[in-house]
Amino acid sequence: MSDVNEPCLGCAIVRGDTRPVGGVLARLPGLVLHGVAGPSPVRGWVVISSERHARALYDLDEPTARELGALAARVMRAQREVLGAEHAYAFAIGDVLRHCHLHLVPRFADTPRHLWGRAVFEATPAEHLPAEELEAAARTLAAALAMPPAP
Ligand SMILES: [Zn+2]
């Protein structure tokens, strides 16, 4: 796997130099909501990244931190309401990519038990969904959030 920190993958997504599957769903002051930058076994897995290069949530200024919490709640609600998720997780780990980001991962009624929780990161290639399905879910989420699409 290539180094995601040199150059920083988070900064590349924020700048629009790299397009994750699902693309950028929304831009808010200080934050960018985008599809997860990697294969996914669940539809609607999205990530909120800080616009500015910050190490983690503890580096965000107060308004951005507040916006992050509010946005995460809205996205997780939409994952349940429009994608039909049973539950939604929020993960901010930051051991791999050292650019502040929060994973918002829906869990569906048919998500296999071995992919619950943090194990969703360990899905095998056979469990990854086709890009078209992920793109469609991202569009559905973006529409539900009623935020203007990214340029
Ligand atoms: Zn960065």
GROMACS .gro file of C-alpha atoms and ligand atoms in nm:
model
  152
    1MET     CA    1   0.000   0.000   0.000
    2SER     CA    2   0.136   0.340  -0.090
    3ASP     CA    3   0.194   0.596   0.183
    4VAL     CA    4  -0.128   0.787   0.247
    5ASN     CA    5   0.054   1.062   0.434
    6GLU     CA    6   0.327   1.159   0.185
    7PRO     CA    7   0.156   1.332   0.017
    8CYS     CA    8  -0.147   1.354   0.246
    9LEU     CA    9  -0.450   1.173   0.103
   10GLY     CA   10  -0.687   1.385   0.315
   11CYS     CA   11  -0.549   1.707   0.169
   12ALA     CA   12  -0.570   1.560  -0.183
   13ILE     CA   13  -0.940   1.475  -0.137
   14VAL     CA   14  -1.015   1.817   0.011
   15ARG     CA   15  -0.838   1.989  -0.281
   16GLY     CA   16  -1.019   1.768  -0.532
   17ASP     CA   17  -0.696   1.610  -0.663
   18THR     CA   18  -0.822   1.263  -0.566
   19ARG     CA   19  -1.179   1.149  -0.605
   20PRO     CA   20  -1.288   0.875  -0.364
   21VAL     CA   21  -1.573   0.648  -0.472
   22GLY     CA   22  -1.887   0.853  -0.418
   23GLY     CA   23  -1.692   1.175  -0.461
   24VAL     CA   24  -1.740   1.483  -0.247
   25LEU     CA   25  -2.096   1.498  -0.116
   26ALA     CA   26  -2.080   1.836   0.054
   27ARG     CA   27  -1.851   2.115   0.166
   28LEU     CA   28  -1.920   2.306   0.484
   29PRO     CA   29  -1.707   2.570   0.654
   30GLY     CA   30  -1.392   2.386   0.755
   31LEU     CA   31  -1.521   2.041   0.657
   32VAL     CA   32  -1.565   1.814   0.356
   33LEU     CA   33  -1.802   1.517   0.343
   34HIS     CA   34  -1.691   1.250   0.095
   35GLY     CA   35  -1.706   0.881   0.016
   36VAL     CA   36  -1.459   0.652   0.190
   37ALA     CA   37  -1.124   0.639   0.008
   38GLY     CA   38  -1.117   0.264  -0.031
   39PRO     CA   39  -1.334  -0.038  -0.102
   40SER     CA   40  -1.641  -0.083   0.116
   41PRO     CA   41  -1.862  -0.379   0.211
   42VAL     CA   42  -2.149  -0.141   0.303
   43ARG     CA   43  -2.321   0.125   0.097
   44GLY     CA   44  -2.321   0.477   0.230
   45TRP     CA   45  -1.985   0.467   0.411
   46VAL     CA   46  -1.876   0.829   0.416
   47VAL     CA   47  -1.605   1.034   0.580
   48ILE     CA   48  -1.591   1.389   0.714
   49SER     CA   49  -1.245   1.539   0.670
   50SER     CA   50  -1.118   1.870   0.799
   51GLU     CA   51  -1.055   2.119   0.522
   52ARG     CA   52  -0.734   2.225   0.690
   53HIS     CA   53  -0.460   1.971   0.754
   54ALA     CA   54  -0.510   1.886   1.121
   55ARG     CA   55  -0.384   1.580   1.305
   56ALA     CA   56  -0.713   1.486   1.474
   57LEU     CA   57  -1.032   1.622   1.628
   58TYR     CA   58  -0.834   1.773   1.914
   59ASP     CA   59  -0.670   2.010   1.663
   60LEU     CA   60  -0.994   2.156   1.528
   61ASP     CA   61  -1.099   2.505   1.623
   62GLU     CA   62  -1.416   2.528   1.829
   63PRO     CA   63  -1.661   2.626   1.550
   64THR     CA   64  -1.533   2.349   1.324
   65ALA     CA   65  -1.554   2.093   1.604
   66ARG     CA   66  -1.914   2.195   1.671
   67GLU     CA   67  -1.998   2.179   1.300
   68LEU     CA   68  -1.841   1.834   1.283
   69GLY     CA   69  -2.066   1.700   1.556
   70ALA     CA   70  -2.378   1.848   1.403
   71LEU     CA   71  -2.288   1.726   1.054
   72ALA     CA   72  -2.207   1.376   1.179
   73ALA     CA   73  -2.546   1.351   1.347
   74ARG     CA   74  -2.725   1.467   1.031
   75VAL     CA   75  -2.537   1.221   0.812
   76MET     CA   76  -2.595   0.930   1.051
   77ARG     CA   77  -2.965   1.015   1.065
   78ALA     CA   78  -2.977   1.014   0.684
   79GLN     CA   79  -2.794   0.680   0.672
   80ARG     CA   80  -3.080   0.537   0.875
   81GLU     CA   81  -3.366   0.726   0.717
   82VAL     CA   82  -3.284   0.715   0.347
   83LEU     CA   83  -3.046   0.420   0.321
   84GLY     CA   84  -3.235   0.205   0.568
   85ALA     CA   85  -2.943   0.141   0.801
   86GLU     CA   86  -3.026  -0.012   1.136
   87HIS     CA   87  -2.742   0.169   1.307
   88ALA     CA   88  -2.451   0.397   1.220
   89TYR     CA   89  -2.100   0.404   1.362
   90ALA     CA   90  -1.856   0.694   1.395
   91PHE     CA   91  -1.485   0.610   1.400
   92ALA     CA   92  -1.197   0.853   1.440
   93ILE     CA   93  -0.886   0.642   1.472
   94GLY     CA   94  -0.613   0.818   1.277
   95ASP     CA   95  -0.336   0.558   1.301
   96VAL     CA   96  -0.310   0.521   0.922
   97LEU     CA   97  -0.405   0.858   0.772
   98ARG     CA   98  -0.281   1.143   0.989
   99HIS     CA   99  -0.531   1.402   0.862
  100CYS     CA  100  -0.833   1.465   1.084
  101HIS     CA  101  -1.124   1.254   0.960
  102LEU     CA  102  -1.432   1.084   1.098
  103HIS     CA  103  -1.569   0.767   0.936
  104LEU     CA  104  -1.949   0.738   0.940
  105VAL     CA  105  -2.037   0.378   0.865
  106PRO     CA  106  -2.392   0.248   0.837
  107ARG     CA  107  -2.477  -0.104   0.955
  108PHE     CA  108  -2.766  -0.276   0.783
  109ALA     CA  109  -2.994  -0.559   0.890
  110ASP     CA  110  -2.807  -0.785   0.647
  111THR     CA  111  -2.455  -0.673   0.739
  112PRO     CA  112  -2.280  -0.993   0.847
  113ARG     CA  113  -2.198  -1.005   1.215
  114HIS     CA  114  -1.826  -1.040   1.148
  115LEU     CA  115  -1.833  -0.693   0.983
  116TRP     CA  116  -1.998  -0.516   1.276
  117GLY     CA  117  -1.814  -0.236   1.447
  118ARG     CA  118  -1.451  -0.172   1.368
  119ALA     CA  119  -1.432  -0.506   1.184
  120VAL     CA  120  -1.592  -0.335   0.883
  121PHE     CA  121  -1.238  -0.221   0.799
  122GLU     CA  122  -1.131  -0.586   0.765
  123ALA     CA  123  -1.375  -0.690   0.490
  124THR     CA  124  -1.226  -0.916   0.223
  125PRO     CA  125  -1.220  -0.816  -0.145
  126ALA     CA  126  -1.504  -1.063  -0.211
  127GLU     CA  127  -1.720  -0.868   0.035
  128HIS     CA  128  -1.657  -0.528  -0.123
  129LEU     CA  129  -1.953  -0.380  -0.308
  130PRO     CA  130  -1.937  -0.267  -0.671
  131ALA     CA  131  -1.845   0.099  -0.720
  132GLU     CA  132  -2.179   0.172  -0.892
  133GLU     CA  133  -2.371   0.068  -0.581
  134LEU     CA  134  -2.149   0.287  -0.362
  135GLU     CA  135  -2.184   0.583  -0.601
  136ALA     CA  136  -2.564   0.547  -0.600
  137ALA     CA  137  -2.579   0.540  -0.220
  138ALA     CA  138  -2.356   0.847  -0.201
  139ARG     CA  139  -2.589   1.035  -0.437
  140THR     CA  140  -2.891   0.932  -0.229
  141LEU     CA  141  -2.724   1.053   0.088
  142ALA     CA  142  -2.616   1.382  -0.069
  143ALA     CA  143  -2.970   1.448  -0.191
  144ALA     CA  144  -3.115   1.369   0.151
  145LEU     CA  145  -2.877   1.605   0.320
  146ALA     CA  146  -3.005   1.872   0.080
  147MET     CA  147  -2.668   2.031   0.050
  148PRO     CA  148  -2.545   2.173  -0.276
  149PRO     CA  149  -2.330   1.924  -0.468
  150ALA     CA  150  -1.961   1.988  -0.476
  151PRO     CA  151  -1.809   2.147  -0.785
  152ZN      ZN  152  -0.375   1.654   0.512
   0.00000   0.00000   0.00000
